[in-house]
Coordinates of C-alpha atoms and ligand atoms in Angstrom, one line a residue:
M425 CA 0.5 -30.0 6.3
K426 CA 1.3 -27.1 8.4
T427 CA -1.1 -27.0 10.8
A428 CA -1.8 -23.4 11.7
L429 CA -4.5 -21.8 14.9
V430 CA -6.1 -18.3 14.4
T431 CA -7.7 -16.9 17.2
G432 CA -10.8 -14.2 17.1
I433 CA -10.8 -15.7 13.9
I434 CA -14.5 -14.7 12.7
G435 CA -13.3 -11.0 13.5
Q436 CA -11.9 -8.9 10.4
D437 CA -8.5 -10.3 9.9
G438 CA -9.1 -13.5 11.7
S439 CA -11.6 -14.3 8.6
Y440 CA -8.8 -12.8 5.3
L441 CA -5.8 -13.9 7.4
A442 CA -8.0 -17.4 7.5
E443 CA -8.5 -17.6 3.8
H444 CA -4.7 -16.6 3.1
L445 CA -3.3 -19.6 4.8
L446 CA -6.1 -22.2 2.6
S447 CA -4.3 -20.8 0.6
K448 CA -1.6 -22.0 1.3
G449 CA -2.1 -25.8 2.0
Y450 CA -2.7 -24.8 6.0
Q451 CA -5.1 -26.5 8.0
V452 CA -6.7 -24.1 9.6
V453 CA -8.8 -24.4 13.1
G454 CA -10.6 -21.2 14.1
L455 CA -11.5 -20.5 17.9
I456 CA -14.7 -19.8 18.2
R457 CA -16.7 -18.2 21.6
R458 CA -20.9 -19.7 21.2
S459 CA -23.1 -17.2 20.7
S460 CA -27.1 -16.7 20.9
S461 CA -27.0 -15.6 16.7
P462 CA -25.1 -17.0 13.7
N463 CA -21.8 -14.4 13.6
L464 CA -20.1 -16.6 11.3
E465 CA -20.8 -14.8 7.9
R466 CA -17.6 -13.6 7.5
I467 CA -15.8 -16.7 7.0
S468 CA -19.6 -17.9 5.4
D469 CA -18.0 -18.9 1.9
F470 CA -15.3 -21.3 3.8
K471 CA -16.1 -22.4 6.6
D472 CA -16.5 -26.3 5.5
K473 CA -12.5 -25.9 4.3
I474 CA -11.4 -25.1 8.2
S475 CA -12.1 -26.8 11.3
L476 CA -13.7 -24.9 14.5
E477 CA -13.2 -25.1 17.9
H478 CA -15.5 -23.6 20.6
G479 CA -13.0 -22.0 22.8
D480 CA -12.0 -18.5 24.7
I481 CA -9.4 -16.6 25.5
L482 CA -10.0 -15.9 28.9
D483 CA -11.0 -19.6 29.4
Q484 CA -6.9 -21.5 30.1
P485 CA -8.9 -25.8 30.4
S486 CA -10.5 -25.0 27.1
L487 CA -7.2 -22.8 24.6
Q488 CA -5.6 -26.6 26.5
R489 CA -8.3 -29.4 25.4
V490 CA -7.6 -27.7 21.2
F491 CA -4.0 -27.7 22.2
E492 CA -4.3 -31.4 23.1
K493 CA -6.6 -32.0 19.8
Y494 CA -3.9 -30.7 17.2
E495 CA 0.2 -29.9 16.7
F496 CA 0.2 -26.6 15.8
N497 CA 2.8 -25.7 13.8
E498 CA 2.1 -21.7 13.9
V499 CA -1.2 -19.8 16.6
Y500 CA -2.2 -16.6 15.8
N501 CA -3.7 -14.9 18.9
L502 CA -6.2 -12.1 17.4
A503 CA -9.2 -12.2 20.2
A504 CA -9.4 -8.6 21.3
Q505 CA -11.8 -7.1 22.6
S506 CA -10.1 -4.1 19.9
F507 CA -12.6 -1.3 20.2
V508 CA -10.3 1.5 21.8
G509 CA -14.0 3.6 22.5
L510 CA -15.7 0.9 24.6
S511 CA -11.7 0.2 26.9
W512 CA -12.7 3.7 28.4
E513 CA -16.6 1.8 29.3
Q514 CA -15.2 -1.9 30.2
P515 CA -11.1 -0.7 31.2
I516 CA -11.0 -4.6 33.1
Y517 CA -12.8 -7.0 31.1
T518 CA -10.3 -5.0 28.2
T519 CA -7.6 -5.9 30.1
E520 CA -8.5 -9.6 31.1
V521 CA -9.0 -10.5 27.2
N522 CA -6.3 -8.5 25.6
A523 CA -3.5 -8.7 27.9
V524 CA -4.4 -12.3 30.3
G525 CA -6.3 -13.8 27.2
T526 CA -2.7 -13.1 25.7
L527 CA -0.6 -14.3 28.9
K528 CA -2.9 -17.5 29.7
L529 CA -2.6 -18.2 25.9
L530 CA 1.5 -17.9 25.8
E531 CA 1.3 -20.4 29.2
V532 CA -1.0 -22.9 27.0
I533 CA 2.3 -22.6 24.5
R534 CA 5.2 -22.6 26.9
T535 CA 3.6 -25.4 28.4
V536 CA 1.8 -27.7 26.5
S537 CA 2.8 -26.7 22.5
P538 CA 7.1 -25.2 22.8
K539 CA 7.5 -25.1 19.2
S540 CA 5.1 -23.5 17.9
K541 CA 5.5 -20.5 16.1
F542 CA 2.9 -17.4 18.0
Y543 CA 1.7 -14.0 16.1
Q544 CA 0.6 -11.9 18.9
A545 CA -1.8 -8.5 17.0
S546 CA 0.4 -5.8 18.1
T547 CA -1.5 -2.0 17.9
S548 CA -0.2 1.7 16.5
E549 CA -2.2 2.3 19.8
M550 CA 0.3 1.8 22.3
F551 CA 2.4 4.3 20.4
G552 CA -0.5 6.2 21.7
L553 CA 0.9 10.7 22.4
A554 CA 3.0 9.8 20.0
Q555 CA 7.0 10.4 21.2
E556 CA 8.1 11.2 17.8
V557 CA 7.4 11.0 14.0
P558 CA 7.6 8.6 11.8
Q559 CA 6.8 5.8 14.9
T560 CA 9.2 3.2 14.0
E561 CA 10.5 -0.6 16.6
K562 CA 12.5 1.5 18.8
T563 CA 9.4 4.5 18.8
P564 CA 9.0 4.8 23.2
F565 CA 5.7 4.0 23.3
Y566 CA 2.5 5.7 25.2
P567 CA 0.0 4.4 24.9
R568 CA -3.5 6.2 25.4
S569 CA -6.1 4.8 26.1
P570 CA -7.2 0.6 28.4
Y571 CA -7.1 -0.3 25.3
G572 CA -3.3 1.0 24.3
V573 CA -2.3 0.0 27.9
S574 CA -4.0 -3.6 28.1
K575 CA -2.3 -4.4 24.3
L576 CA 1.0 -3.1 25.5
Y577 CA 1.5 -5.9 28.5
A578 CA 0.4 -8.8 26.0
H579 CA 3.1 -7.5 23.9
W580 CA 4.8 -6.9 26.2
M581 CA 4.8 -10.7 27.8
T582 CA 5.4 -11.1 24.1
V583 CA 9.5 -10.2 24.3
N584 CA 9.9 -11.9 27.6
Y585 CA 8.7 -15.4 26.9
R586 CA 10.6 -14.9 23.8
E587 CA 13.7 -13.5 26.2
S588 CA 13.2 -16.0 29.1
Y589 CA 12.0 -19.7 26.8
N590 CA 13.9 -18.9 23.7
L591 CA 10.0 -19.8 22.5
F592 CA 10.0 -18.2 18.8
T593 CA 6.9 -15.3 19.5
C594 CA 6.8 -12.3 17.7
S595 CA 4.5 -8.9 17.6
G596 CA 3.0 -7.7 14.6
I597 CA 2.5 -3.6 15.3
L598 CA -0.3 -2.7 12.7
F599 CA -0.9 0.5 12.4
N600 CA -5.4 1.3 11.1
H601 CA -6.4 -1.2 9.4
E602 CA -10.2 -1.9 7.0
S603 CA -12.0 -3.2 5.0
P604 CA -15.4 -3.9 3.4
R605 CA -15.4 -6.0 6.7
R606 CA -14.4 -4.3 9.5
G607 CA -16.4 -3.4 13.0
N608 CA -19.6 -0.9 11.9
E609 CA -18.1 1.3 15.1
F610 CA -14.4 2.0 13.4
V611 CA -15.0 4.8 12.5
T612 CA -14.0 4.2 8.3
K613 CA -17.3 2.1 8.8
K614 CA -19.5 4.4 9.8
I615 CA -18.7 6.7 7.6
V616 CA -18.8 4.3 4.5
N617 CA -21.9 2.9 6.1
S618 CA -23.6 6.6 6.8
I619 CA -22.4 7.7 3.3
K620 CA -24.2 5.0 1.5
R621 CA -27.7 4.4 3.7
N622 CA -27.9 8.2 2.9
E623 CA -28.1 9.1 7.0
L624 CA -27.1 12.1 8.6
L625 CA -23.8 11.4 10.0
R626 CA -22.7 12.2 13.5
L627 CA -19.0 11.6 14.2
G628 CA -16.9 12.6 17.0
N629 CA -13.0 14.1 16.8
L630 CA -12.5 14.9 13.3
Y631 CA -8.9 15.9 14.0
S632 CA -7.3 13.3 14.6
K633 CA -5.0 11.8 12.2
R634 CA -4.4 7.6 11.1
D635 CA -2.8 5.9 9.6
W636 CA -4.8 3.4 7.5
G637 CA -4.0 0.8 5.7
Y638 CA -5.1 -2.6 3.7
A639 CA -6.0 -5.5 6.7
L640 CA -5.7 -7.5 3.5
E641 CA -2.5 -6.6 2.9
Y642 CA -1.5 -6.7 6.6
V643 CA -2.5 -11.0 7.2
E644 CA 0.3 -11.3 5.2
V645 CA 2.8 -10.0 6.5
M646 CA 1.7 -11.4 10.1
Y647 CA 2.1 -14.9 8.1
K648 CA 5.1 -13.6 6.7
M649 CA 6.4 -12.7 9.8
L650 CA 5.7 -16.3 11.6
Q651 CA 8.1 -18.1 8.1
L652 CA 11.1 -16.2 9.6
S653 CA 13.8 -18.5 10.9
S654 CA 14.3 -16.3 14.2
P655 CA 11.0 -13.9 15.7
E656 CA 11.2 -10.4 15.2
D657 CA 8.5 -6.9 15.4
F658 CA 7.1 -5.6 12.7
V659 CA 5.7 -1.8 12.6
I660 CA 3.5 -2.5 9.9
A661 CA 1.9 1.5 8.2
T662 CA 1.2 2.5 4.7
G663 CA 3.9 5.4 5.4
E664 CA 0.6 8.2 5.0
T665 CA -1.7 9.4 7.3
H666 CA -5.2 11.6 7.2
T667 CA -7.0 12.7 9.4
I668 CA -11.7 11.6 9.3
K669 CA -13.0 14.5 7.9
E670 CA -10.3 14.3 4.6
F671 CA -11.6 10.5 5.2
V672 CA -15.9 11.6 4.9
A673 CA -14.4 14.2 2.2
E674 CA -12.9 11.9 -0.1
A675 CA -16.5 8.9 0.8
F676 CA -18.7 11.7 -0.5
S677 CA -16.9 11.9 -3.3
Y678 CA -17.5 8.8 -4.6
L679 CA -21.8 10.2 -4.7
N680 CA -19.8 13.2 -7.3
E681 CA -21.2 15.1 -4.3
E682 CA -18.8 18.3 -3.2
I683 CA -19.7 18.6 1.4
H684 CA -18.1 21.5 1.9
F685 CA -17.6 21.9 5.9
E686 CA -19.0 25.6 8.7
G687 CA -18.1 26.1 12.5
S688 CA -15.9 25.2 13.8
G689 CA -15.2 22.2 16.8
L690 CA -18.2 20.2 18.4
D691 CA -20.5 23.4 16.3
E692 CA -18.9 21.7 13.2
K693 CA -21.4 20.3 10.2
G694 CA -21.3 19.2 7.4
Y695 CA -23.6 20.0 3.8
T696 CA -23.8 19.6 -0.2
K697 CA -24.0 21.7 -2.1
S698 CA -27.4 22.0 -2.9
G699 CA -26.4 22.4 1.6
K700 CA -28.2 19.5 2.5
L701 CA -27.0 18.8 6.0
I702 CA -25.1 15.7 6.1
L703 CA -22.6 15.1 8.8
E704 CA -22.5 16.7 12.5
I705 CA -20.8 16.6 15.8
D706 CA -21.7 14.1 18.4
P707 CA -20.4 15.4 22.3
K708 CA -20.4 11.8 23.2
M709 CA -17.9 10.1 20.2
Y710 CA -15.3 12.1 21.8
R711 CA -12.8 9.9 23.6
P712 CA -11.7 10.6 28.0
A713 CA -7.9 11.0 25.4
E714 CA -7.1 11.1 21.8
V715 CA -4.5 9.7 19.4
N716 CA -3.7 12.2 17.8
L717 CA -1.3 11.2 15.0
L718 CA 0.4 7.7 13.9
V719 CA 1.8 7.8 11.1
G720 CA 4.1 4.5 11.2
D721 CA 7.4 3.7 9.5
A722 CA 7.5 -0.2 7.8
S723 CA 11.1 0.7 6.3
K724 CA 11.7 -3.1 8.4
A725 CA 9.1 -5.2 6.9
K726 CA 10.5 -4.0 3.7
K727 CA 14.4 -5.3 4.3
I728 CA 13.0 -8.5 5.9
L729 CA 10.5 -10.1 4.7
G730 CA 9.9 -7.7 1.3
W731 CA 6.6 -6.3 2.3
E732 CA 5.3 -2.5 1.0
P733 CA 1.1 -2.4 1.1
K734 CA 0.0 -1.4 -2.2
V735 CA -3.4 0.4 -1.2
K736 CA -3.2 3.6 0.0
F737 CA -6.0 6.0 1.2
T738 CA -7.3 6.8 -2.3
Q739 CA -7.2 3.5 -2.3
L740 CA -9.1 2.1 0.7
V741 CA -11.8 4.5 0.6
E742 CA -12.9 3.6 -3.3
L743 CA -12.3 -0.1 -2.4
M744 CA -14.4 0.4 0.6
M745 CA -17.3 2.7 -1.5
K746 CA -18.2 0.1 -4.0
D747 CA -18.0 -2.6 -2.2
K748 CA -21.7 -4.0 -1.9
Ligands
NDP924 P1 -12.3 -7.4 15.0 O1 -12.8 -6.8 16.3 O2 -12.4 -8.0 14.1 O3 -11.9 -9.2 16.2 C1 -12.5 -9.3 17.0 C2 -12.3 -11.4 17.1 O4 -11.9 -11.7 18.7 C3 -13.5 -11.2 17.2 O5 -13.4 -12.6 16.6 C4 -13.6 -11.6 18.5 O6 -15.7 -12.8 18.3 C5 -12.8 -12.5 18.9 N1 -12.8 -12.2 20.9 C6 -13.1 -11.3 22.0 N2 -12.8 -11.3 22.8 C7 -12.6 -13.0 23.0 C8 -12.7 -14.1 23.7 N3 -12.5 -14.1 24.8 N4 -12.4 -15.4 23.5 C9 -11.8 -15.3 22.3 N5 -12.3 -15.1 20.7 C10 -12.4 -13.7 21.6 O7 -11.3 -7.7 15.3 P2 -9.9 -7.1 14.1 O8 -10.0 -8.4 13.1 O9 -10.1 -5.6 13.4 O10 -8.5 -7.3 15.3 C11 -8.0 -8.3 14.7 C12 -6.7 -8.3 15.7 O11 -5.7 -6.9 15.5 C13 -7.3 -7.3 17.2 O12 -6.3 -8.4 18.5 C14 -7.1 -6.5 17.5 O13 -7.2 -6.0 18.7 C15 -5.8 -6.1 15.8 N6 -5.5 -5.0 16.3 C16 -5.9 -4.1 15.0 C17 -5.7 -3.4 14.2 C18 -7.4 -2.7 13.7 O14 -6.8 -2.0 12.4 N7 -7.8 -4.1 12.2 C19 -5.3 -2.9 14.0 C20 -3.8 -3.1 15.0 C21 -4.0 -4.1 16.2 P3 -16.5 -12.2 18.6 O15 -16.9 -12.1 17.3 O16 -17.1 -13.1 19.0 O17 -16.4 -11.2 19.8
GDP925 P1 -8.7 3.1 16.5 O1 -7.6 4.3 16.1 O2 -8.5 1.9 16.9 O3 -9.2 4.1 17.5 O4 -9.8 3.2 15.2 P2 -11.3 3.9 15.0 O5 -12.0 3.9 14.0 O6 -12.2 3.5 16.5 O7 -11.0 5.7 15.6 C1 -10.1 6.1 14.2 C2 -10.0 8.5 15.6 O8 -11.3 8.2 14.7 C3 -10.3 8.3 16.5 O9 -9.5 9.4 17.4 C4 -11.5 8.3 17.0 O10 -11.4 9.7 18.4 C5 -12.2 9.5 16.0 N1 -14.1 9.3 15.3 C6 -14.0 10.9 14.6 N2 -16.0 10.9 15.4 C7 -16.1 9.0 15.4 C8 -17.2 8.1 15.4 O11 -17.8 8.0 15.1 N3 -16.2 6.5 15.5 C9 -14.9 5.9 15.8 N4 -14.8 5.4 16.1 N5 -14.3 6.9 15.5 C10 -14.5 8.7 15.3

């Protein structure tokens, strides 16, 4: 039986990945931080089938302890301060967790468990001010937030440990991926929650474009990457891009509501046909620097891993809106 460590196991991706690894017959070990209140709801259906170990990616001795207790064939590093917006408010913390935390984990692998295969959760945010369209594994990086910069450090360290120490370390450069388990502060989940609760939606920039895929399909590719005989990095994306405004309109269509927009910029508002105000702009939600356009080309993943997304924009909005 293979054994895998998943950091960030109680997050969106960690919970789907743990289920996927269980379905493949793995012993799954998850790293969790102590919390003052219950926060295991994403893994509640299967938590008896996995082992949870307390630790923190910033606390190297706790990582060391876990690596001394188990022999890991695979390590998936999903732990992160993952919210771009917060990264301007807490740039140092974001950098410590996402950049230095990843380095600490790599150091433990190098010294204690050099045979473990390592997956790093890299991100399309590293493309930031995109230097070409669509973005591929060869597109130059230009991060636009402390989050993007911190993830780029971790990405290059993953490459560097591969090249310096001949470790099996690789990065999945994943474009945004969503699901009913997505954190509530991300724009897709915020839109869906607010529509379902019949609340006024307050958003920032409606005109940035994202390549949104389905998290369940994206964790499958993390696993596939670690089954290769030699490590490689991959862009994972749907190849479709849509504005936030299009997401809002598509989500409202599931209520059989047509939304119409009036005004522009900070004065833009959204109304139902009957004239009810349903969307307004909150300037506080604008970011100091924006990533305007992300759209990925995942043809390398299709060719080498045989991976292709089935769920694209319309189906994604549908499954998030129909989730109870
Ligand atoms: P989530 O925010 O849902 O999950 C992140 C997890 O990391 C949480 O379980 C959190 O634990 C844990 N964590 C945070 N800090 C630490 C720490 N110091 N030590 C140990 N664990 C910690 O993110 P997602 O599941 O959406 O994303 C998974 C990974 O993929 C992240 O690295 C993210 O940056 C990256 N990514 C995500 C994309 C997306 O669209 N979802 C796109 C590209 C990359 P706790 O609950 O205790 O806070
Ligand atoms: P990101 O791509 O990882 O930053 O994912 P988010 O879902 O947080 O943001 C996606 C885009 O939506 C960004 O361009 C944001 O500026 C934009 N956006 C507009 N309004 C909001 C909002 O209210 N919340 C969030 N999170 N993003 C918003």
